[in-house]
Tab-separated table of C-alpha atoms in Angstrom:
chain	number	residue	atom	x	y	z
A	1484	UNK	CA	-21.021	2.768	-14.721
A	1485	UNK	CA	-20.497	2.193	-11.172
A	1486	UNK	CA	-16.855	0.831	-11.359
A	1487	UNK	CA	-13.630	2.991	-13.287
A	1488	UNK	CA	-11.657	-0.031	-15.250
A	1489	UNK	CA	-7.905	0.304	-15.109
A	1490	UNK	CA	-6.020	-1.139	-17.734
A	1491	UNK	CA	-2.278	-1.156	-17.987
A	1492	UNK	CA	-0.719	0.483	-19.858
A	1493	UNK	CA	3.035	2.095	-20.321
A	1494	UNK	CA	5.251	1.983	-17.270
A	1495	UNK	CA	5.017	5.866	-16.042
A	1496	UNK	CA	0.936	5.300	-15.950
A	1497	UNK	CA	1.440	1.832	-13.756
A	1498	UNK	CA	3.605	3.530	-11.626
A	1499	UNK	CA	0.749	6.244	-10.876
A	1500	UNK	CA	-1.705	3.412	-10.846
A	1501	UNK	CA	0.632	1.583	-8.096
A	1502	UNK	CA	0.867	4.645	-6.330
A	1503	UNK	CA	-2.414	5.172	-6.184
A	1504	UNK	CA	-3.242	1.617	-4.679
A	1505	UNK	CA	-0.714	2.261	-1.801
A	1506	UNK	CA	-2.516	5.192	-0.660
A	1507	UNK	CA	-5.487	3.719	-0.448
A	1508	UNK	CA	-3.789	0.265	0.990
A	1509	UNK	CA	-1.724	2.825	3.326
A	1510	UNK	CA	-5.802	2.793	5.603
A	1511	UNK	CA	-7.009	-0.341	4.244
A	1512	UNK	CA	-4.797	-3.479	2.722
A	1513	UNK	CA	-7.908	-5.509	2.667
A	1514	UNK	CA	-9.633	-3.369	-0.193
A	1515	UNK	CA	-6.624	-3.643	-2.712
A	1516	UNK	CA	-7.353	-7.576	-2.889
A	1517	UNK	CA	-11.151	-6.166	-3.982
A	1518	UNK	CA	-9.748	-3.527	-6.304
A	1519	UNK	CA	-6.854	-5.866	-7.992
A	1520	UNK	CA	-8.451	-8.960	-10.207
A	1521	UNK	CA	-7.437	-11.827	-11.357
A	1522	UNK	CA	-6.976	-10.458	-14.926
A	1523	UNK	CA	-4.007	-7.397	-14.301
A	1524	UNK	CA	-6.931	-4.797	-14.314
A	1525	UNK	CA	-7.621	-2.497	-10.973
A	1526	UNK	CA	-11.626	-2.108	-10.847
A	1527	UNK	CA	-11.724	1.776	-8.475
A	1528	UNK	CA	-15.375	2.176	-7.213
A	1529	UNK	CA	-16.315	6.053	-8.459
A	1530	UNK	CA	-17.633	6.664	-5.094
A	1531	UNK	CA	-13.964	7.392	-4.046
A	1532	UNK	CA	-13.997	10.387	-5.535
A	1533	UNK	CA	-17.661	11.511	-3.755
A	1534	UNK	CA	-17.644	13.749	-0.972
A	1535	UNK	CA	-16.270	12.397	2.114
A	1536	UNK	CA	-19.569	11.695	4.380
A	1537	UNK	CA	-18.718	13.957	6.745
A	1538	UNK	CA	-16.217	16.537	4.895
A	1539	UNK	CA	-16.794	18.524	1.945
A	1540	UNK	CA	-14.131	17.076	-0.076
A	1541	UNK	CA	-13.339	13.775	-1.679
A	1542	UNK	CA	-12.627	10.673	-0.295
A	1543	UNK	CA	-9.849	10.136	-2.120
A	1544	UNK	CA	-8.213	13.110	-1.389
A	1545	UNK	CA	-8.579	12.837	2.482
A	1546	UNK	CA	-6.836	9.510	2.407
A	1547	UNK	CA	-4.322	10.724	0.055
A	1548	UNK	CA	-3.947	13.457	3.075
A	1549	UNK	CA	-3.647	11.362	6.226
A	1550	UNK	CA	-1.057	9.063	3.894
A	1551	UNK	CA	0.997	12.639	3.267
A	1552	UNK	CA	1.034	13.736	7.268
A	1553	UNK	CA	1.368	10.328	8.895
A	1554	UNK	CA	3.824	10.286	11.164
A	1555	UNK	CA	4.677	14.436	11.176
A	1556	UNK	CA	4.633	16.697	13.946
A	1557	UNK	CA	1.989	18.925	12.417
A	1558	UNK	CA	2.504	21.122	15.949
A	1559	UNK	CA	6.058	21.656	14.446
A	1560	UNK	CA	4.863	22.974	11.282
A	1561	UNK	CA	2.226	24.930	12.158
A	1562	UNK	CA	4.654	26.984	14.703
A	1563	UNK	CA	6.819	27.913	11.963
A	1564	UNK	CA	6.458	31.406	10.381
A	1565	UNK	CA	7.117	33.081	6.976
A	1566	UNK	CA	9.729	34.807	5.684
A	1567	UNK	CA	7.403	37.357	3.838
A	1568	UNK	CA	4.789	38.211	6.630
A	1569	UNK	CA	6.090	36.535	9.662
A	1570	UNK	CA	2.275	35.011	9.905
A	1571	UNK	CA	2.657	31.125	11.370
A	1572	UNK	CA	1.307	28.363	9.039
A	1573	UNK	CA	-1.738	28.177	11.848
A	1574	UNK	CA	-2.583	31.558	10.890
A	1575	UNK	CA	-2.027	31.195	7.504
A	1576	UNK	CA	-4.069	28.460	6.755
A	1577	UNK	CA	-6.772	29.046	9.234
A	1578	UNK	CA	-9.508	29.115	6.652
A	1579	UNK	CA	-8.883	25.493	5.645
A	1580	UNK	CA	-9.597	24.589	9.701
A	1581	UNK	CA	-12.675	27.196	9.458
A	1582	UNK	CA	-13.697	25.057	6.479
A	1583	UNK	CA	-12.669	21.623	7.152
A	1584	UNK	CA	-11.954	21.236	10.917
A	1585	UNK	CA	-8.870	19.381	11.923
A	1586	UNK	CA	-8.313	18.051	8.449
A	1587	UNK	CA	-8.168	21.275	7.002
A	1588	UNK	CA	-4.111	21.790	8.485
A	1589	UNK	CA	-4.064	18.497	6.982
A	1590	UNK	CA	-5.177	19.444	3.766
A	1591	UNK	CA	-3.089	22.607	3.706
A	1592	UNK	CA	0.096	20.872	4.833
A	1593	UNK	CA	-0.005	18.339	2.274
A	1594	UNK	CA	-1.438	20.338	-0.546
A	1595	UNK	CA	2.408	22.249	0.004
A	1596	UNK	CA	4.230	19.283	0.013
A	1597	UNK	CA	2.919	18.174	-2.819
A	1598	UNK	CA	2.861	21.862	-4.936
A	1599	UNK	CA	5.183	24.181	-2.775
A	1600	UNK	CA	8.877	24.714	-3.771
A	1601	UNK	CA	11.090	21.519	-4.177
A	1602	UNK	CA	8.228	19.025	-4.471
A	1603	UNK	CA	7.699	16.503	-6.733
A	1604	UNK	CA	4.861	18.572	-8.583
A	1605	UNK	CA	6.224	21.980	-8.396
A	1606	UNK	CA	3.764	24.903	-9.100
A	1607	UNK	CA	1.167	22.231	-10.674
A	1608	UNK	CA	-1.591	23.852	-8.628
A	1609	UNK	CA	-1.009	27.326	-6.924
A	1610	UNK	CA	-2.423	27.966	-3.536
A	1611	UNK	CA	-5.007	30.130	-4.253
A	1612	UNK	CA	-6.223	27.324	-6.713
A	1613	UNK	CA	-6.904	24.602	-3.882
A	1614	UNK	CA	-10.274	25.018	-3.749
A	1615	UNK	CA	-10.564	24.496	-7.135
A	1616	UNK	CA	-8.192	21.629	-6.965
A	1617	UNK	CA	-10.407	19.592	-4.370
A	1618	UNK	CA	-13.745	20.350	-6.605
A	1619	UNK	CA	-11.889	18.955	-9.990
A	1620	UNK	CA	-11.261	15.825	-8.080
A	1621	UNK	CA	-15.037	15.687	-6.616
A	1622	UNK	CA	-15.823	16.057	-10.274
A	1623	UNK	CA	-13.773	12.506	-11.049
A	1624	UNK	CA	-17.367	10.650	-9.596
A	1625	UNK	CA	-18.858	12.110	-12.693
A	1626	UNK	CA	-16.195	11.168	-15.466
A	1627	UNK	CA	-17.761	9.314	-18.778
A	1628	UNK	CA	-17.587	8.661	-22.570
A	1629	UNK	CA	-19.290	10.628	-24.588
A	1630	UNK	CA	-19.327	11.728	-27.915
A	1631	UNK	CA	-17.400	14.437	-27.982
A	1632	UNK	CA	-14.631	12.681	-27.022
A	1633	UNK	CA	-10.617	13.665	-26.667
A	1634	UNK	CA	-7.548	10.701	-26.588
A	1635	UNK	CA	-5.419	10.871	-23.303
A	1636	UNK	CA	-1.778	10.610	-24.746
A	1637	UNK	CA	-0.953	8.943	-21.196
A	1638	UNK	CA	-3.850	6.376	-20.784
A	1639	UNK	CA	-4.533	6.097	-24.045
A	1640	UNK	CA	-8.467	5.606	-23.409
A	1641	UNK	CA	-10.797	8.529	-24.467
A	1642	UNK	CA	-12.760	10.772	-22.181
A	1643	UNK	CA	-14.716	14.010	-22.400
A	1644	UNK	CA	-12.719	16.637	-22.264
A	1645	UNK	CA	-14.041	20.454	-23.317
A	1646	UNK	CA	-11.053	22.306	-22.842
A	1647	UNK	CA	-12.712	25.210	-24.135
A	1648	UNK	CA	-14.746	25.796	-21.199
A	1649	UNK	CA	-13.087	24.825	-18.248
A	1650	UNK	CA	-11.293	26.994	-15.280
A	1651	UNK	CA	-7.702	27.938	-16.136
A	1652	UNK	CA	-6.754	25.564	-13.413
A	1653	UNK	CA	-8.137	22.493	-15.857
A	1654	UNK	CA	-6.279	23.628	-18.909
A	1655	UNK	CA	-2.949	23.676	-17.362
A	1656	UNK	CA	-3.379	20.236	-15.513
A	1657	UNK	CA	-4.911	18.754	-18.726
A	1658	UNK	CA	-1.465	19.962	-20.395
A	1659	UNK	CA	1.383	17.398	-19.440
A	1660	UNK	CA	4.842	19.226	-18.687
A	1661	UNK	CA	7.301	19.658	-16.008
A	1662	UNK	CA	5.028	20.412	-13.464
A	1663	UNK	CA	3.495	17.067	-13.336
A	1664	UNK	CA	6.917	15.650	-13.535
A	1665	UNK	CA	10.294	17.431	-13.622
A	1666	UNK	CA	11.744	14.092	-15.418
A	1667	UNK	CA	9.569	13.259	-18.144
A	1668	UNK	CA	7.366	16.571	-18.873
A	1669	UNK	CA	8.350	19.905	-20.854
A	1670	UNK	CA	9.169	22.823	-19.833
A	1671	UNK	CA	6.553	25.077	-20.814
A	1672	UNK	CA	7.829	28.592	-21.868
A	1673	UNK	CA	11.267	27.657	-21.872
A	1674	UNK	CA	13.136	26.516	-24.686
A	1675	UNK	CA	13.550	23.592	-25.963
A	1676	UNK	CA	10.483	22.566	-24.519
A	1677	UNK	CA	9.201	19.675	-26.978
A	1678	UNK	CA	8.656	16.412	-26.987
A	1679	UNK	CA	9.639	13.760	-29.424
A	1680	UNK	CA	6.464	14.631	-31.635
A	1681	UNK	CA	7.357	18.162	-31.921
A	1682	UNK	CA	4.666	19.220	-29.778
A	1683	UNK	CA	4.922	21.038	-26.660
A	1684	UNK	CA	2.847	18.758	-24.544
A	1685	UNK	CA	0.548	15.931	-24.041
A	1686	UNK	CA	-3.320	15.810	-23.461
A	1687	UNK	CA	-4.009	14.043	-19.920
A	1688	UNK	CA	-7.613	13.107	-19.201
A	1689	UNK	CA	-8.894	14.222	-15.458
A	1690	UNK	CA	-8.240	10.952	-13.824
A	1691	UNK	CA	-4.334	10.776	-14.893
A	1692	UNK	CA	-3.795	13.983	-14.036
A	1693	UNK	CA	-5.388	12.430	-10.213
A	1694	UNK	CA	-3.307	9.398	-10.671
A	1695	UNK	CA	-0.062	11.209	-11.559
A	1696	UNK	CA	0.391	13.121	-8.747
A	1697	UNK	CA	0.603	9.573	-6.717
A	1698	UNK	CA	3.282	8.516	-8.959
A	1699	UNK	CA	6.540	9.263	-6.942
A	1700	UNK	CA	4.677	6.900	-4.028
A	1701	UNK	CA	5.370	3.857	-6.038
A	1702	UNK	CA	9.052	4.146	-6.174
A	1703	UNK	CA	10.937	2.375	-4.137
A	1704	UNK	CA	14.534	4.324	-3.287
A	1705	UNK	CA	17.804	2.954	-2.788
A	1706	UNK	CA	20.597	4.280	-0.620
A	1707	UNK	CA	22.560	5.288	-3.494
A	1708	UNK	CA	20.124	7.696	-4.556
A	1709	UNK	CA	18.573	5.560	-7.241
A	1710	UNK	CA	15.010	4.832	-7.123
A	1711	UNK	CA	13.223	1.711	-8.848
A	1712	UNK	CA	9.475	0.248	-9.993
A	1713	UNK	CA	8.922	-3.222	-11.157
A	1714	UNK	CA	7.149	-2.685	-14.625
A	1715	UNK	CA	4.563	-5.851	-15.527
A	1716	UNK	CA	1.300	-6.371	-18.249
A	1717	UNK	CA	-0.760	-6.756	-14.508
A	1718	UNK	CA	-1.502	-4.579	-12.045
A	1719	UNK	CA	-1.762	-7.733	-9.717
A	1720	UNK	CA	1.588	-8.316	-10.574
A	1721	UNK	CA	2.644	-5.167	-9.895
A	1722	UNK	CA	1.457	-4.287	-6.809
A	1723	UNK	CA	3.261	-7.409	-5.005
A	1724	UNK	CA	6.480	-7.250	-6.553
A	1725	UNK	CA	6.867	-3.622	-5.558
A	1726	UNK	CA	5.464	-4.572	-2.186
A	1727	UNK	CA	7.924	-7.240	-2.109
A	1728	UNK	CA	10.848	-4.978	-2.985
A	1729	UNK	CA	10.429	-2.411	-0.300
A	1730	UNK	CA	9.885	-5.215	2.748
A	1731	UNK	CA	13.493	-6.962	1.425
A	1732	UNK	CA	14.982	-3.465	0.955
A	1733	UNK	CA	13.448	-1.974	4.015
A	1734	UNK	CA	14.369	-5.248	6.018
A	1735	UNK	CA	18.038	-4.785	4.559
A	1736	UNK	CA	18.079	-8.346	3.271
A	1737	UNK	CA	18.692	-7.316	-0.124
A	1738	UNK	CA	20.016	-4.137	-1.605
A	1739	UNK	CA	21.788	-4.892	-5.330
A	1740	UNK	CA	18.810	-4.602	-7.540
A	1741	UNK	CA	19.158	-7.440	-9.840
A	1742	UNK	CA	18.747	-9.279	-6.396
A	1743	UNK	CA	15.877	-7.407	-5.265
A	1744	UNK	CA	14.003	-7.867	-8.502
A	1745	UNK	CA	14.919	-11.801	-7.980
A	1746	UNK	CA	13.688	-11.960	-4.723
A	1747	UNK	CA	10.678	-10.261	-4.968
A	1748	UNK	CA	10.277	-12.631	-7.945
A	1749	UNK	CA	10.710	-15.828	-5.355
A	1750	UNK	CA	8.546	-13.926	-3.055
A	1751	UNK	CA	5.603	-13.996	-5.002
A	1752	UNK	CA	6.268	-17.551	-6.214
A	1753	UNK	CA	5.680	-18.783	-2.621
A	1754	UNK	CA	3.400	-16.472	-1.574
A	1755	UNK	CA	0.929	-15.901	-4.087
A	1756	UNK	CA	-0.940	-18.579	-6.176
A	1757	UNK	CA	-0.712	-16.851	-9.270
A	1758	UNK	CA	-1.412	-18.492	-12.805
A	1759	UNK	CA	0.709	-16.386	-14.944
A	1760	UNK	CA	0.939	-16.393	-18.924
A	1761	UNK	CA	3.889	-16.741	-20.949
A	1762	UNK	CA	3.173	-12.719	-22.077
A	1763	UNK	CA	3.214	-12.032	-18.237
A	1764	UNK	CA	6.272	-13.210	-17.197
A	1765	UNK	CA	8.256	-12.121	-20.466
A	1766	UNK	CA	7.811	-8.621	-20.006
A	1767	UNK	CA	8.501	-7.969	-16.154
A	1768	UNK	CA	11.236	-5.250	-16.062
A	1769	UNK	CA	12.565	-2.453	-13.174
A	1770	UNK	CA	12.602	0.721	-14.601
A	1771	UNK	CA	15.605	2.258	-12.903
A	1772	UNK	CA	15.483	6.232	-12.329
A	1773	UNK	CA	19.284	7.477	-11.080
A	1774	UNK	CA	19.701	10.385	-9.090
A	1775	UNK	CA	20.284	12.444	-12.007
A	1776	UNK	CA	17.020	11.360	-13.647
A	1777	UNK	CA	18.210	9.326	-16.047
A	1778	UNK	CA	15.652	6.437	-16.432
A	1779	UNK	CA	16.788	2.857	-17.845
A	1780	UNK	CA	15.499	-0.524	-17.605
A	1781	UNK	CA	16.983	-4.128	-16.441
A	1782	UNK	CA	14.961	-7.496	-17.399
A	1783	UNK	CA	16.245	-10.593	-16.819
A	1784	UNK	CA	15.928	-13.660	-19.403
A	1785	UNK	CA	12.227	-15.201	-20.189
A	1786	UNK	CA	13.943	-18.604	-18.863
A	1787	UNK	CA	15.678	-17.182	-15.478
A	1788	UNK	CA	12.050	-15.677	-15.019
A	1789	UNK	CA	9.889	-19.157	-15.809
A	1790	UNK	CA	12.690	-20.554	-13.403
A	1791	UNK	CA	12.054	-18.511	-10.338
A	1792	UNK	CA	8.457	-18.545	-10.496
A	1793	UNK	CA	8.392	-22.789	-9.967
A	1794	UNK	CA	7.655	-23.038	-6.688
A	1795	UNK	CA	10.240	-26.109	-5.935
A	1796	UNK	CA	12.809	-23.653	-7.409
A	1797	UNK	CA	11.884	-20.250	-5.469
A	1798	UNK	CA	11.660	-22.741	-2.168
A	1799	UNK	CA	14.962	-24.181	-2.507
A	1800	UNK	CA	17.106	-20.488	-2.969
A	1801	UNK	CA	15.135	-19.236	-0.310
A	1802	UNK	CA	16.300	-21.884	1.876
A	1803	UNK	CA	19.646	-21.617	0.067
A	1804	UNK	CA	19.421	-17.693	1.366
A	1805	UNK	CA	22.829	-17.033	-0.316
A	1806	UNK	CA	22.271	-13.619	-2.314
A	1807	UNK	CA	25.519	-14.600	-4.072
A	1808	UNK	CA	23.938	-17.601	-5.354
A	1809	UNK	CA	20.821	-15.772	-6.285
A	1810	UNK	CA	23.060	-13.690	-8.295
A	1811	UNK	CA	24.805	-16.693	-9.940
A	1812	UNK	CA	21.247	-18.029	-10.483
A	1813	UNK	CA	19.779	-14.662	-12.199
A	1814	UNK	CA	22.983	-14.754	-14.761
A	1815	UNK	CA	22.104	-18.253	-16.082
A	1816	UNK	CA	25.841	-19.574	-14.147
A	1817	UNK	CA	24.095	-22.470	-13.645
A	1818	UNK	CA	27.754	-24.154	-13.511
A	1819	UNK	CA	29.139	-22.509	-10.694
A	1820	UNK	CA	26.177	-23.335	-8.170
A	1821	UNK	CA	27.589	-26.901	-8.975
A	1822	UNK	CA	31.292	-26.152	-8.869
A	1823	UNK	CA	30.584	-24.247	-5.061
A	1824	UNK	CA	28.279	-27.064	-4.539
A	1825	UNK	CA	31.396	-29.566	-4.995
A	1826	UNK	CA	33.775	-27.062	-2.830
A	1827	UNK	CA	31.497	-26.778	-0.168
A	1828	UNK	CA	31.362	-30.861	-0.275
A	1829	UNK	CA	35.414	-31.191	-0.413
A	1830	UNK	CA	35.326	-28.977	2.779
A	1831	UNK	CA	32.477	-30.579	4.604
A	1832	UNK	CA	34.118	-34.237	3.985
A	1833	UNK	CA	37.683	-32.750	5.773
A	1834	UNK	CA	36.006	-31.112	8.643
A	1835	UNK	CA	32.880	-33.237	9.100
A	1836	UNK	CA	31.162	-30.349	9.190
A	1837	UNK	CA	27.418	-31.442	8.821
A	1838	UNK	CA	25.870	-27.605	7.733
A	1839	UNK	CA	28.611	-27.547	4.847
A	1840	UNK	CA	27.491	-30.354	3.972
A	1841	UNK	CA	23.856	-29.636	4.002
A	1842	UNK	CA	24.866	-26.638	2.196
A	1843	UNK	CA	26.426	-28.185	-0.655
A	1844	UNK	CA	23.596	-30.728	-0.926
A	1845	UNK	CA	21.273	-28.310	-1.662
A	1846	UNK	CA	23.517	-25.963	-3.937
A	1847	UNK	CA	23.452	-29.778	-6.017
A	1848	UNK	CA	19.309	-30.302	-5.321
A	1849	UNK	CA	19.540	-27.030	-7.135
A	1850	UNK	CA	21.667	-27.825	-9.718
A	1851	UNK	CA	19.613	-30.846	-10.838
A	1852	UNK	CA	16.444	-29.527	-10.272
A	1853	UNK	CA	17.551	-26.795	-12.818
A	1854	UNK	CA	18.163	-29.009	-15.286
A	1855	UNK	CA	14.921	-31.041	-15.163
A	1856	UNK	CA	12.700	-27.704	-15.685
A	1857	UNK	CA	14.939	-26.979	-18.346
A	1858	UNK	CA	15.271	-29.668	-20.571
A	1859	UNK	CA	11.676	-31.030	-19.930
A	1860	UNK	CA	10.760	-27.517	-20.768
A	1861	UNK	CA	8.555	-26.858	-17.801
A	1862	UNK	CA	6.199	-23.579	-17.639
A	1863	UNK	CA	5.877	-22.589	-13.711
A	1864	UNK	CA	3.014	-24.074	-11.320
């Protein structure tokens, strides 16, 4: 099979999944519209996890590394020495340059921020493992069904897995705990270290344990600390109302994030032709993680939803561009757009102001434009 078929599936394996896509969108948006179809599933060509053509390591991984470095000062870190022998990262890691030219500080650099001390996968792969690291992800080209066969507890799809002879590096990253994510995974010779079925981990095929370690990419985090994802049954889906969420937050047009998860909602009404089911649009959520890791989850009714993804609607509170009325709108207070609709009108008619007016013209477009979709029961175009 030349193409990997990604289904979705529960929200912490889209969120690796969207992570994922933005690395490899980070060199090349034009590919993701290739990878993404029509249907929610992502379609990943196995060749992304061949040797690079001119580096003896995976494609996937050297993207994964120029998306880790861009923008550093590699000079900085390379200059800086250890505690322990004093040795500068440059001499350090001089092998990996030996091996892999200037990718190999790169490599090195990334491969610590993504498994040194206060990282997002803590102690998941040890240094001395790396080389083993970058062949298990060469050996992702090769992945199949087969007879012998083993469930993935995060995927849910089944894929050969023999445990029993693979490098000690395999077994622990084919073990889900803490170190492939400090939130959700156990803590593995500590107790309690459980999960809710009484076992002390989860089996995680090769290819989650790749995708995984791309999930903090996907969320998207908010000055107060809290980070979110928009959830959906399509990757399509997915992957432009996250995009969506960090341009408004990043552009600091919206920051509450009921409103961001309405705009980004409006966004891809205008933007996107998408023909989306019923199922779709009921089960669109942001999984909210606080700073504390707590993780909860905010959906807004099946109605609001249906409502913002009309086009005539989405155009007119975007033109609108009140966030207070977009949070009026995204509570069902369908009354009070009229009643500041009539307030702005009162005003406008004492002061002849002619943007008031305007204003409170469309508040009442709005209004009544509302209550056509919902009473003639409308599904979104």
């Amino acid at each position: 099979m030349e193409y990997i078929e990604l289904r979705p599936k529960n929200w912490f394996y889209n969120l690796s999944v969207t992570g994922f896509l933005e690395v490899l969108a980070d060199q090349n948006n034009e590919e993701i519209e290739k990878l993404i179809m029509d249907d929610g599933t992502v379609q990943i060509d196995r060749r992304i996890f061949a040797k690079h053509r001119e580096l003896d390591i995976p494609e996937a991984l050297v993207r994964y590394v120029n998306y880790l470095v861009k923008g550093e000062n590699l000079d900085e870190w390379l200059g800086k020495k250890s505690k322990d022998d004093q040795k500068t990262n440059k001499e350090k890691y001089k092998k990996y340059h030996d091996m892999f030219g200037d990718l190999g500080y790169k490599l090195a650099r990334s491969l610590n921020k993504l498994f040194g001390s206060n990282t997002p996968y803590q102690n998941l792969v040890q240094a001395n493992e790396w080389s083993d690291f970058i062949e298990f992800v060469n050996n992702l080209e090769k992945i199949s069904e087969k007879k012998d066969t083993a469930k993935c507890d995060i995927c849910g799809e089944k894929w050969y897995l023999d445990l029993g002879k693979a490098t000690k590096l395999t077994r622990r990253l084919s073990r889900f705990a803490s170190t492939h994510s400090s939130e959700f995974g156990s803590s593995v010779g500590d107790f309690p270290n459980a999960f809710w079925n009484n076992n002390s981990s989860l089996l995680v095929c090769p290819l989650c344990v790749y995708l995984i370690i791309h999930s903090h990419v996907a969320w998207t985090k908010l000055s107060d600390s809290t980070s979110i994802f928009i959830n959906a049954p399509s990757f399509k889906v997915m992957w432009y109302l996250n995009k969506y969420v960090k341009e408004l937050y990043g552009a600091g047009k919206v920051e509450g994030v009921k409103e961001l998860f309405g705009m980004s909602l409006i966004e891809l009404a205008l933007k996107l032709n998408l023909q989306l089911g019923k199922w779709t649009m009921m089960n669109i959520e942001v999984v909210i993680k606080s700073k504390n890791k707590k993780v909860e989850f905010f959906s807004i009714p099946h109605e609001i939803t249906m409502l913002l993804l009309d086009k005539s609607v989405a155009s007119l509170l975007f033109d609108i561009g009140k966030t207070e009325i977009l949070s009026l709108f995204l509570d069902g207070e369908f009354d009070k757009i009229l009643r500041d609709g009539e307030r702005h009108f009162r005003e406008a008619l004492k002061s002849s102001d002619s943007t008031t007016l305007s204003y409170s013209q469309k508040l009442f477009e709005l209004y009544a434009l509302v209550n056509e979709k919902r009473k003639g029961g409308e599904r979104c175009e």
